[in-house]
mmCIF file of C-alpha atoms in Angstrom:
data_model
loop_
_atom_site.group_PDB
_atom_site.id
_atom_site.type_symbol
_atom_site.label_atom_id
_atom_site.label_comp_id
_atom_site.label_asym_id
_atom_site.label_seq_id
_atom_site.Cartn_x
_atom_site.Cartn_y
_atom_site.Cartn_z
ATOM 1 C CA GLY A 1 -10.543 14.316 8.746
ATOM 2 C CA ALA A 2 -11.014 10.769 7.579
ATOM 3 C CA VAL A 3 -9.062 8.094 9.394
ATOM 4 C CA VAL A 4 -7.562 4.905 8.064
ATOM 5 C CA SER A 5 -6.395 2.449 10.669
ATOM 6 C CA GLN A 6 -3.941 -0.365 10.180
ATOM 7 C CA HIS A 7 -3.467 -3.284 12.502
ATOM 8 C CA PRO A 8 -1.076 -4.426 13.691
ATOM 9 C CA SER A 9 1.269 -1.453 13.589
ATOM 10 C CA TRP A 10 4.192 -3.805 13.876
ATOM 11 C CA VAL A 11 4.625 -7.566 13.837
ATOM 12 C CA ILE A 12 7.520 -9.966 14.132
ATOM 13 C CA CYS A 13 7.120 -13.484 12.845
ATOM 14 C CA LYS A 14 9.151 -16.558 12.060
ATOM 15 C CA SER A 15 10.070 -17.462 8.534
ATOM 16 C CA GLY A 16 7.439 -19.658 6.924
ATOM 17 C CA THR A 17 4.477 -18.321 8.853
ATOM 18 C CA SER A 18 1.656 -16.185 7.472
ATOM 19 C CA VAL A 19 0.811 -12.720 8.677
ATOM 20 C CA LYS A 20 -2.423 -10.788 8.189
ATOM 21 C CA ILE A 21 -2.526 -6.996 8.139
ATOM 22 C CA GLU A 22 -5.814 -5.145 8.347
ATOM 23 C CA CYS A 23 -6.717 -1.806 6.822
ATOM 24 C CA ARG A 24 -9.893 -0.152 8.036
ATOM 25 C CA SER A 25 -11.575 3.060 7.056
ATOM 26 C CA LEU A 26 -13.026 4.264 10.330
ATOM 27 C CA ASP A 27 -15.437 6.982 9.343
ATOM 28 C CA PHE A 28 -16.051 6.522 5.641
ATOM 29 C CA GLN A 29 -16.706 3.841 3.084
ATOM 30 C CA ALA A 30 -14.093 2.786 0.593
ATOM 31 C CA THR A 31 -14.832 0.657 -2.452
ATOM 32 C CA THR A 32 -11.165 0.834 -3.342
ATOM 33 C CA MET A 33 -8.125 0.475 -1.158
ATOM 34 C CA PHE A 34 -4.500 0.303 -2.170
ATOM 35 C CA TRP A 35 -1.598 -1.613 -0.659
ATOM 36 C CA TYR A 36 1.932 -0.251 -0.831
ATOM 37 C CA ARG A 37 5.252 -1.624 0.309
ATOM 38 C CA GLN A 38 8.107 0.557 1.428
ATOM 39 C CA PHE A 39 11.650 -0.636 2.091
ATOM 40 C CA PRO A 40 13.958 1.473 4.295
ATOM 41 C CA LYS A 41 14.950 4.785 2.752
ATOM 42 C CA GLN A 42 12.954 4.020 -0.346
ATOM 43 C CA SER A 43 9.711 5.195 -1.837
ATOM 44 C CA LEU A 44 6.290 3.610 -1.682
ATOM 45 C CA MET A 45 5.708 0.950 -4.295
ATOM 46 C CA LEU A 46 2.155 0.053 -5.177
ATOM 47 C CA MET A 47 1.504 -3.648 -4.743
ATOM 48 C CA ALA A 48 -2.157 -4.009 -5.540
ATOM 49 C CA THR A 49 -5.543 -2.403 -5.775
ATOM 50 C CA SER A 50 -8.123 -3.914 -3.476
ATOM 51 C CA ASN A 51 -11.684 -3.810 -4.767
ATOM 52 C CA GLU A 52 -14.642 -4.423 -2.505
ATOM 53 C CA GLY A 53 -16.503 -7.528 -3.563
ATOM 54 C CA SER A 54 -14.110 -8.516 -6.318
ATOM 55 C CA LYS A 55 -10.587 -9.742 -6.888
ATOM 56 C CA ALA A 56 -7.642 -7.494 -6.264
ATOM 57 C CA THR A 57 -5.606 -6.139 -9.129
ATOM 58 C CA TYR A 58 -1.893 -6.746 -8.676
ATOM 59 C CA GLU A 59 0.954 -4.710 -10.050
ATOM 60 C CA GLN A 60 3.497 -6.331 -12.298
ATOM 61 C CA GLY A 61 5.971 -8.413 -10.341
ATOM 62 C CA VAL A 62 3.801 -8.846 -7.257
ATOM 63 C CA GLU A 63 2.909 -12.460 -6.529
ATOM 64 C CA LYS A 64 -0.820 -12.717 -5.942
ATOM 65 C CA ASP A 65 -0.489 -16.104 -4.262
ATOM 66 C CA LYS A 66 1.991 -14.729 -1.790
ATOM 67 C CA PHE A 67 0.216 -11.497 -0.993
ATOM 68 C CA LEU A 68 -3.422 -12.392 -0.546
ATOM 69 C CA ILE A 69 -5.838 -9.495 -0.494
ATOM 70 C CA ASN A 70 -9.418 -9.648 0.673
ATOM 71 C CA HIS A 71 -11.767 -6.676 0.607
ATOM 72 C CA ALA A 72 -14.815 -8.131 2.263
ATOM 73 C CA SER A 73 -16.617 -4.942 3.210
ATOM 74 C CA LEU A 74 -16.649 -1.242 2.420
ATOM 75 C CA THR A 75 -14.492 -0.530 5.447
ATOM 76 C CA LEU A 76 -12.013 -3.389 5.583
ATOM 77 C CA SER A 77 -9.268 -4.784 3.383
ATOM 78 C CA THR A 78 -6.754 -7.355 4.547
ATOM 79 C CA LEU A 79 -3.316 -8.237 3.226
ATOM 80 C CA THR A 80 -1.977 -11.663 4.124
ATOM 81 C CA VAL A 81 1.694 -12.337 3.572
ATOM 82 C CA THR A 82 1.853 -16.098 3.168
ATOM 83 C CA SER A 83 4.918 -18.172 3.992
ATOM 84 C CA ALA A 84 6.811 -15.050 4.926
ATOM 85 C CA HIS A 85 10.554 -14.847 4.407
ATOM 86 C CA PRO A 86 13.083 -12.296 5.652
ATOM 87 C CA GLU A 87 13.001 -10.508 2.294
ATOM 88 C CA ASP A 88 9.318 -9.774 2.921
ATOM 89 C CA SER A 89 10.310 -7.619 5.883
ATOM 90 C CA SER A 90 9.051 -4.172 5.017
ATOM 91 C CA PHE A 91 6.687 -1.345 5.893
ATOM 92 C CA TYR A 92 3.255 -2.062 4.445
ATOM 93 C CA ILE A 93 0.958 0.912 3.975
ATOM 94 C CA CYS A 94 -2.629 1.032 2.819
ATOM 95 C CA SER A 95 -4.680 3.876 1.461
ATOM 96 C CA ALA A 96 -8.419 4.117 1.080
ATOM 97 C CA ARG A 97 -10.519 6.168 -1.241
ATOM 98 C CA ASP A 98 -13.608 7.842 0.147
ATOM 99 C CA ILE A 99 -16.433 7.067 -2.259
ATOM 100 C CA ALA A 100 -18.252 10.187 -1.132
ATOM 101 C CA ARG A 101 -15.300 12.408 -1.997
ATOM 102 C CA ALA A 102 -13.806 11.596 -5.364
ATOM 103 C CA ARG A 103 -10.002 11.591 -5.592
ATOM 104 C CA GLU A 104 -9.520 12.068 -1.873
ATOM 105 C CA LEU A 105 -7.218 9.384 -0.538
ATOM 106 C CA PHE A 106 -6.333 8.680 3.045
ATOM 107 C CA PHE A 107 -3.342 6.697 4.171
ATOM 108 C CA GLY A 108 -2.952 4.432 7.128
ATOM 109 C CA GLU A 109 -0.050 4.688 9.540
ATOM 110 C CA GLY A 110 1.618 1.597 8.164
ATOM 111 C CA SER A 111 2.447 -1.849 9.485
ATOM 112 C CA ARG A 112 6.050 -2.864 9.966
ATOM 113 C CA LEU A 113 6.676 -6.543 9.298
ATOM 114 C CA THR A 114 9.884 -8.188 10.443
ATOM 115 C CA VAL A 115 10.432 -11.785 9.429
ATOM 116 C CA LEU A 116 13.099 -13.631 11.371
ATOM 117 C CA GLY B 1 9.224 2.565 -17.457
ATOM 118 C CA GLU B 2 7.767 5.918 -16.663
ATOM 119 C CA SER B 3 8.298 7.159 -13.157
ATOM 120 C CA VAL B 4 8.301 10.167 -10.939
ATOM 121 C CA GLY B 5 11.702 11.223 -9.682
ATOM 122 C CA LEU B 6 13.259 13.792 -7.409
ATOM 123 C CA HIS B 7 16.420 15.772 -8.046
ATOM 124 C CA LEU B 8 17.921 15.907 -4.543
ATOM 125 C CA PRO B 9 17.821 13.145 -1.961
ATOM 126 C CA THR B 10 18.504 15.472 1.001
ATOM 127 C CA LEU B 11 17.807 19.142 1.565
ATOM 128 C CA SER B 12 19.177 20.951 4.593
ATOM 129 C CA VAL B 13 17.797 24.383 5.502
ATOM 130 C CA GLN B 14 18.030 26.800 8.364
ATOM 131 C CA GLU B 15 14.969 27.267 10.516
ATOM 132 C CA GLY B 16 12.996 30.214 9.233
ATOM 133 C CA ASP B 17 14.256 29.963 5.696
ATOM 134 C CA ASN B 18 12.120 28.904 2.774
ATOM 135 C CA SER B 19 12.473 25.382 1.384
ATOM 136 C CA ILE B 20 11.991 24.279 -2.182
ATOM 137 C CA ILE B 21 11.662 20.605 -2.970
ATOM 138 C CA ASN B 22 11.641 19.575 -6.608
ATOM 139 C CA CYS B 23 10.173 16.699 -8.529
ATOM 140 C CA ALA B 24 10.361 15.652 -12.163
ATOM 141 C CA TYR B 25 7.719 13.470 -13.682
ATOM 142 C CA SER B 26 7.777 11.720 -17.003
ATOM 143 C CA ASN B 27 4.219 10.548 -17.591
ATOM 144 C CA SER B 28 2.578 13.205 -19.726
ATOM 145 C CA ALA B 29 -0.800 11.566 -19.119
ATOM 146 C CA SER B 30 -0.721 12.475 -15.426
ATOM 147 C CA ASP B 31 -3.280 15.100 -14.566
ATOM 148 C CA TYR B 32 -3.189 15.045 -10.798
ATOM 149 C CA PHE B 33 -0.247 15.519 -8.477
ATOM 150 C CA ILE B 34 0.088 15.350 -4.731
ATOM 151 C CA TRP B 35 2.790 16.160 -2.213
ATOM 152 C CA TYR B 36 3.066 14.002 0.877
ATOM 153 C CA LYS B 37 5.091 14.329 4.044
ATOM 154 C CA GLN B 38 6.258 11.191 5.789
ATOM 155 C CA GLU B 39 7.738 11.162 9.253
ATOM 156 C CA SER B 40 9.802 8.248 10.414
ATOM 157 C CA GLY B 41 7.725 5.129 10.996
ATOM 158 C CA LYS B 42 4.481 6.736 9.903
ATOM 159 C CA GLY B 43 2.266 6.747 6.860
ATOM 160 C CA PRO B 44 2.255 9.554 4.285
ATOM 161 C CA GLN B 45 0.467 12.713 5.272
ATOM 162 C CA PHE B 46 -1.274 14.766 2.600
ATOM 163 C CA ILE B 47 0.160 18.251 2.179
ATOM 164 C CA ILE B 48 -1.253 19.726 -0.991
ATOM 165 C CA ASP B 49 -2.417 18.686 -4.428
ATOM 166 C CA ILE B 50 -2.737 20.249 -7.831
ATOM 167 C CA ARG B 51 -4.487 19.366 -11.038
ATOM 168 C CA SER B 52 -2.949 19.761 -14.449
ATOM 169 C CA ASN B 53 -5.248 22.629 -15.374
ATOM 170 C CA MET B 54 -3.481 24.764 -12.783
ATOM 171 C CA ASP B 55 0.125 25.900 -12.459
ATOM 172 C CA LYS B 56 0.090 27.088 -8.873
ATOM 173 C CA ARG B 57 -1.796 26.327 -5.718
ATOM 174 C CA GLN B 58 -1.261 27.699 -2.253
ATOM 175 C CA GLY B 59 -1.983 26.302 1.148
ATOM 176 C CA GLN B 60 -0.967 27.264 4.615
ATOM 177 C CA ARG B 61 2.802 27.955 4.375
ATOM 178 C CA VAL B 62 3.036 25.710 1.330
ATOM 179 C CA THR B 63 2.832 26.340 -2.392
ATOM 180 C CA VAL B 64 2.912 23.816 -5.179
ATOM 181 C CA LEU B 65 4.042 24.846 -8.645
ATOM 182 C CA LEU B 66 3.436 22.781 -11.736
ATOM 183 C CA ASN B 67 5.279 23.305 -15.005
ATOM 184 C CA LYS B 68 3.784 20.971 -17.547
ATOM 185 C CA THR B 69 6.103 22.103 -20.290
ATOM 186 C CA VAL B 70 9.127 20.632 -18.560
ATOM 187 C CA LYS B 71 7.172 18.154 -16.435
ATOM 188 C CA HIS B 72 8.336 19.651 -13.191
ATOM 189 C CA LEU B 73 6.643 19.951 -9.836
ATOM 190 C CA SER B 74 7.903 21.817 -6.796
ATOM 191 C CA LEU B 75 6.867 22.259 -3.203
ATOM 192 C CA GLN B 76 7.723 25.486 -1.462
ATOM 193 C CA ILE B 77 7.576 25.674 2.301
ATOM 194 C CA ALA B 78 7.694 29.136 3.802
ATOM 195 C CA ALA B 79 9.433 29.843 7.093
ATOM 196 C CA THR B 80 10.544 26.260 7.539
ATOM 197 C CA GLN B 81 10.183 24.930 11.065
ATOM 198 C CA PRO B 82 11.854 22.001 12.852
ATOM 199 C CA GLY B 83 8.547 20.149 12.665
ATOM 200 C CA ASP B 84 8.829 20.215 8.891
ATOM 201 C CA SER B 85 11.754 17.791 9.043
ATOM 202 C CA ALA B 86 10.605 14.666 7.224
ATOM 203 C CA VAL B 87 10.749 12.901 3.880
ATOM 204 C CA TYR B 88 8.673 14.525 1.176
ATOM 205 C CA PHE B 89 7.253 12.586 -1.737
ATOM 206 C CA CYS B 90 5.549 13.779 -4.854
ATOM 207 C CA ALA B 91 3.036 11.456 -6.421
ATOM 208 C CA GLU B 92 1.192 11.405 -9.707
ATOM 209 C CA ASN B 93 -1.798 9.498 -10.960
ATOM 210 C CA GLY B 94 -0.035 8.395 -14.146
ATOM 211 C CA ASP B 95 -2.480 7.293 -16.781
ATOM 212 C CA SER B 96 -4.860 5.946 -14.177
ATOM 213 C CA SER B 97 -6.997 9.045 -14.224
ATOM 214 C CA ASN B 98 -9.593 8.746 -11.510
ATOM 215 C CA THR B 99 -8.773 5.353 -10.013
ATOM 216 C CA GLY B 100 -6.881 6.642 -6.997
ATOM 217 C CA LYS B 101 -3.759 4.736 -7.975
ATOM 218 C CA LEU B 102 -0.603 6.769 -7.366
ATOM 219 C CA ILE B 103 3.004 6.575 -8.500
ATOM 220 C CA PHE B 104 5.406 7.924 -5.923
ATOM 221 C CA GLY B 105 8.704 9.665 -6.488
ATOM 222 C CA GLN B 106 11.889 8.701 -4.687
ATOM 223 C CA GLY B 107 11.542 11.185 -1.865
ATOM 224 C CA THR B 108 13.570 14.098 -0.512
ATOM 225 C CA THR B 109 14.675 14.246 3.093
ATOM 226 C CA LEU B 110 14.247 17.727 4.513
ATOM 227 C CA GLN B 111 16.480 18.548 7.477
ATOM 228 C CA VAL B 112 15.763 21.749 9.344
ATOM 229 C CA LYS B 113 18.660 23.139 11.360
ATOM 230 C CA PRO B 114 17.723 25.151 14.453
#
C-alpha cells in the first residue's frame, strides 16, 4: 500500500524556536496534503490543506503565520511551527491524497512535538 | 457547528466477542464516511469506508452500517482480538465532497479483555 512518511517522528524544542515537520508521499504523487493536530485523548483536528504549487488553505482559528505550510513538490509538504510555545505541544499528523486514486487518503505516522 | 460525534468514549469487550462502535454525524451533506483505527503514538489506519449510496459494506472481520435517516454510522468487529485494542474514529467528508478533507469524530477506545 501507499506510504506516507513523516519526519521527525518526535522532536523536543525550547520555547521560542521554530520546528519543521516533513510529510512525504513515498510511492505516489499528492497534489493535496492535509495537516492535522491531535491533543492527548482527543480527536484529530484539521489545521490546513496543503496544495502543491499554491498557498495552503487554513481552517478557521489556525494562525497561518504561526503554522507555515509549504508544498513545494508532488511528494513533499512541510509544516513549520514558528516561535513555538508549550501550548503548541501536540501530535501533528499529515495525510496525502493519491492523485491516481481519487478519494484514497493515506496518513503518516505522526510527529510528536514537545515544547519546553 | 456541525460535527461528527461518538456515543461512548470507551468500549470494553471480551476476546472473541463481537464489538459494535457507534458514530452519529450531523452534516447531511456528507456522502463519504471512513472508519480509522489509531494505536497509541501512531497515525490513523484505514479500516473501511462507505459511500452514502450504500447502507452496508463488509470487509475482513469488519462491517460498516450507514443509516442516513438517523445519521448514524456503526463499525462492527467480529471475533474481537487483543490486537483490535485501539481508539476508533469515524470521519466524514462534510460538504467538501471530493477534496479529501475529513472531519473526525471524538473517538471510542476499544479495550479487549483476554
